[in-house]
Short mmCIF file of C-alpha atoms and ligand atoms in Angstrom, two decimals:
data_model
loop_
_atom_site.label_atom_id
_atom_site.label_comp_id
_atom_site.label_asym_id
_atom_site.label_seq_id
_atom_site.Cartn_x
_atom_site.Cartn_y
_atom_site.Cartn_z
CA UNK F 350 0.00 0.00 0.00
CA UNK F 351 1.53 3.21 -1.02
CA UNK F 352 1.56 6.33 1.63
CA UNK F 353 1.03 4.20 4.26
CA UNK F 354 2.32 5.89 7.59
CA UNK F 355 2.67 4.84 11.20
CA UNK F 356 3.13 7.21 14.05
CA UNK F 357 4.90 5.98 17.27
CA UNK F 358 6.17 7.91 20.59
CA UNK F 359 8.79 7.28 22.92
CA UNK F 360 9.81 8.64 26.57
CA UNK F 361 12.79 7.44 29.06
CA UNK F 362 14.62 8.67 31.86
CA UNK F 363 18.20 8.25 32.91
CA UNK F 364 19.48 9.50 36.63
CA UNK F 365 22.74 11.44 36.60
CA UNK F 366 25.54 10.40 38.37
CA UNK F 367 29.12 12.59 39.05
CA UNK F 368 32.01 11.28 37.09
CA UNK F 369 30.19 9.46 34.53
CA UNK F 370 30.34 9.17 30.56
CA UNK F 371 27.39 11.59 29.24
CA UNK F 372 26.04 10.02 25.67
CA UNK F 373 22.97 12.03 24.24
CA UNK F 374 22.13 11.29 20.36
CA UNK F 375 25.07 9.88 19.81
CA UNK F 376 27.13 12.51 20.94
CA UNK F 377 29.59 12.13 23.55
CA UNK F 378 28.84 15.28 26.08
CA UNK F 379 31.33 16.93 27.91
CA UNK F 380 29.78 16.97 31.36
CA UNK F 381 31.29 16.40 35.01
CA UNK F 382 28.09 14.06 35.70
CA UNK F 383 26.68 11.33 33.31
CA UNK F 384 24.36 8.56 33.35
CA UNK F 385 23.57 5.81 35.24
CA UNK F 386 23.01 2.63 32.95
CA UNK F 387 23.59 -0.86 32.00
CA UNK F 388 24.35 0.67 28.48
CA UNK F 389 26.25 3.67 27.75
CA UNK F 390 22.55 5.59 29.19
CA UNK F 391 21.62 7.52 25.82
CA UNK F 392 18.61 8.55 26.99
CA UNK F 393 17.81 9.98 23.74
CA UNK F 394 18.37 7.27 21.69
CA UNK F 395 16.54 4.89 24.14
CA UNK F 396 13.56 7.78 23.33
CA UNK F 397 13.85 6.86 19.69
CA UNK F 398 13.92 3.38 19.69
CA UNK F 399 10.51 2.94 21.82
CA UNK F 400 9.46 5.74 19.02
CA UNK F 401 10.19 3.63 16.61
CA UNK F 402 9.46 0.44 18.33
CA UNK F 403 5.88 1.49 19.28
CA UNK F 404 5.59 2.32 15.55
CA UNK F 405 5.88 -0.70 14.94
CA UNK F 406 3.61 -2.17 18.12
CA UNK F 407 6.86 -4.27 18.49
CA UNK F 408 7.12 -3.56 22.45
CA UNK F 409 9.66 -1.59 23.73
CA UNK F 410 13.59 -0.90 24.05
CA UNK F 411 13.65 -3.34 27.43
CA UNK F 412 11.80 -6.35 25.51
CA UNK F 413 14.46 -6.53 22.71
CA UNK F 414 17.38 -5.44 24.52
CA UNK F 415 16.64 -6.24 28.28
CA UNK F 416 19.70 -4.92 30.84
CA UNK F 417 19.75 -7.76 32.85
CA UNK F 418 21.80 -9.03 29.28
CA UNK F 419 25.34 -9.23 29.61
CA UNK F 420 25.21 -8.67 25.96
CA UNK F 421 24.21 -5.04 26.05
CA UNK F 422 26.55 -3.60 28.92
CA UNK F 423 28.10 -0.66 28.28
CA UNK F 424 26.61 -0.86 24.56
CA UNK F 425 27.16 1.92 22.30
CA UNK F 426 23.29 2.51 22.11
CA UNK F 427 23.77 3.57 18.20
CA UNK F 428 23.78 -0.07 17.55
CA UNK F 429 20.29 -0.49 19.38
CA UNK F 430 19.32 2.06 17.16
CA UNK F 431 20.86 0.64 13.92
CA UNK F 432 18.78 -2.52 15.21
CA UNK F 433 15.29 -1.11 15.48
CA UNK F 434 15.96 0.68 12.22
CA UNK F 435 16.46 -2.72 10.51
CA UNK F 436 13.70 -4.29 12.37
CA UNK F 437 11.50 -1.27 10.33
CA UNK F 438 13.08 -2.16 7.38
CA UNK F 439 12.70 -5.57 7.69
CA UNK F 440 8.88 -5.04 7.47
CA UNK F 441 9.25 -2.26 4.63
CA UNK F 442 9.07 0.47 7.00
CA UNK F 443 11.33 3.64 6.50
CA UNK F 444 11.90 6.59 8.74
CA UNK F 445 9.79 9.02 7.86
CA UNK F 446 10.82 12.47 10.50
CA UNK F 447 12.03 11.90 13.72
CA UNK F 448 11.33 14.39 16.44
CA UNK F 449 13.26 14.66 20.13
CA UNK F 450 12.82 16.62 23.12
CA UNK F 451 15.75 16.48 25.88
CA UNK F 452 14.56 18.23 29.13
CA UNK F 453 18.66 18.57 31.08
CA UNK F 454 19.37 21.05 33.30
CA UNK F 455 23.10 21.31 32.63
CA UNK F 456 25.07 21.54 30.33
CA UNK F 457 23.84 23.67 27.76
CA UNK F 458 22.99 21.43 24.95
CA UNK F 459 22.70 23.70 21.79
CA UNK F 460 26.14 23.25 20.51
CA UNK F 461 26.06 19.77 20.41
CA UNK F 462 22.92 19.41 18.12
CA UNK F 463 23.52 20.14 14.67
CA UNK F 464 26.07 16.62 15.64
CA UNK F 465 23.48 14.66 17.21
CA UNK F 466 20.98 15.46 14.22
CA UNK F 467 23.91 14.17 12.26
CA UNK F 468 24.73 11.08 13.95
CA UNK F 469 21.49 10.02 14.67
CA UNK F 470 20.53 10.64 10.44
CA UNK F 471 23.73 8.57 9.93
CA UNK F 472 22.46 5.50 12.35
CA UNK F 473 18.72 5.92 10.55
CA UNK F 474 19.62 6.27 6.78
CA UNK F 475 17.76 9.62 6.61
CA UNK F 476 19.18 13.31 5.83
CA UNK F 477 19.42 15.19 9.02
CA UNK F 478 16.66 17.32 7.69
CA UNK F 479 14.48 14.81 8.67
CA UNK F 480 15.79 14.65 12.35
CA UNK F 481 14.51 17.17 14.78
CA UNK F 482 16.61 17.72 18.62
CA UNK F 483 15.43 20.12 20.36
CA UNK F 484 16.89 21.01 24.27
CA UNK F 485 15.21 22.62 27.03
CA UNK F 486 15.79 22.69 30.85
CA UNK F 487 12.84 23.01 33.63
CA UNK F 488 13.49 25.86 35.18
CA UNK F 489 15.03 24.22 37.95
CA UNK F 490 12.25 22.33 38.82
CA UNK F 491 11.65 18.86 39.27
CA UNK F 492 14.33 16.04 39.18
CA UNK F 493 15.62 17.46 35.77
CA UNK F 494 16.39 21.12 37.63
CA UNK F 495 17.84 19.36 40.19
CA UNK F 496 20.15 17.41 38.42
CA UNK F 497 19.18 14.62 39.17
CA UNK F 498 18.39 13.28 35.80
CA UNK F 499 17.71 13.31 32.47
CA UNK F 500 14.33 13.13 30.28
CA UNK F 501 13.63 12.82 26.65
CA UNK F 502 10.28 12.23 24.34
CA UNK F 503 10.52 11.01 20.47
CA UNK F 504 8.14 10.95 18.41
CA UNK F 505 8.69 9.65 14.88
CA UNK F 506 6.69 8.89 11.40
CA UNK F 507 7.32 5.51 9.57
CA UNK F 508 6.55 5.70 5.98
CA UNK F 509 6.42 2.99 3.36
MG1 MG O 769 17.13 3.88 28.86
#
């Protein structure tokens, strides 16, 4: 069927930790905390995998890739990524726009987008036209404002 389009959302957290790696989109963050995770913790990837995933009404991120898995520790979570995407593919399913919201209190994450646009295109076959980041902090409120943590939606359009 031609024009046929699926629409699929995608949320996670990650808590923030001093002295840790910080991976967002791909991008390695210079940061003095990081994440807390069985994989390398990008959050915002983990976002756009359920996005995808729930596209596809294939479960979620945790059902594919669970973290009790030896397998995934540490994983560089472009390669979950690069796995859903096939997964769409698969079942003739391409990326259609991607669209991500990062709520972090600190650092600043505008000069790090234009890259994670990039690298997350790269991972889903797409131009980074097609790949929206967008950063915003709370304000100081909440668990993100504290700096506690880290929260990102996705939503994306699958097109075949
Ligand atoms: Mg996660």
């Amino acid at each position: 069927m031609n024009n046929d389009i699926r629409i699929g959302n995608g949320y996670d957290v990650h808590a923030l930790a001093d002295g840790l790696p910080m991976y967002l989109g791909g991008v390695s963050i210079v940061s003095p905390k990081g994440f807390v995770a069985h994989s390398d913790g990008d959050v915002a990837i983990h976002a756009l995998c359920d996005a995808i995933l729930g596209a596809l009404a294939l479960g979620d991120i945790g059902k594919h890739f669970p973290d009790s898995s030896p397998a995934y520790k540490g994983v560089d979570s472009k390669k979950l990524l690069a796995q859903v995407v096939k997964m769409a593919s698969e079942r003739g399913w391409g990326v259609g726009n991607a669209d991500i919201t990062i709520a972090l209190q600190a650092p600043k994450l505008a000069p790090y987008i234009p890259q994670m646009r990039q690298a997350l295109a790269d991972v889903m076959n797409v131009d980074a036209d097609r790949v929206s980041v967008k950063a915003t902090t709370t304000e100081r409120l909440g668990f993100v404002g504290r700096e506690e943590g880290c929260e990102v939606w996705a939503s994306v359009l699958l097109v075949r």
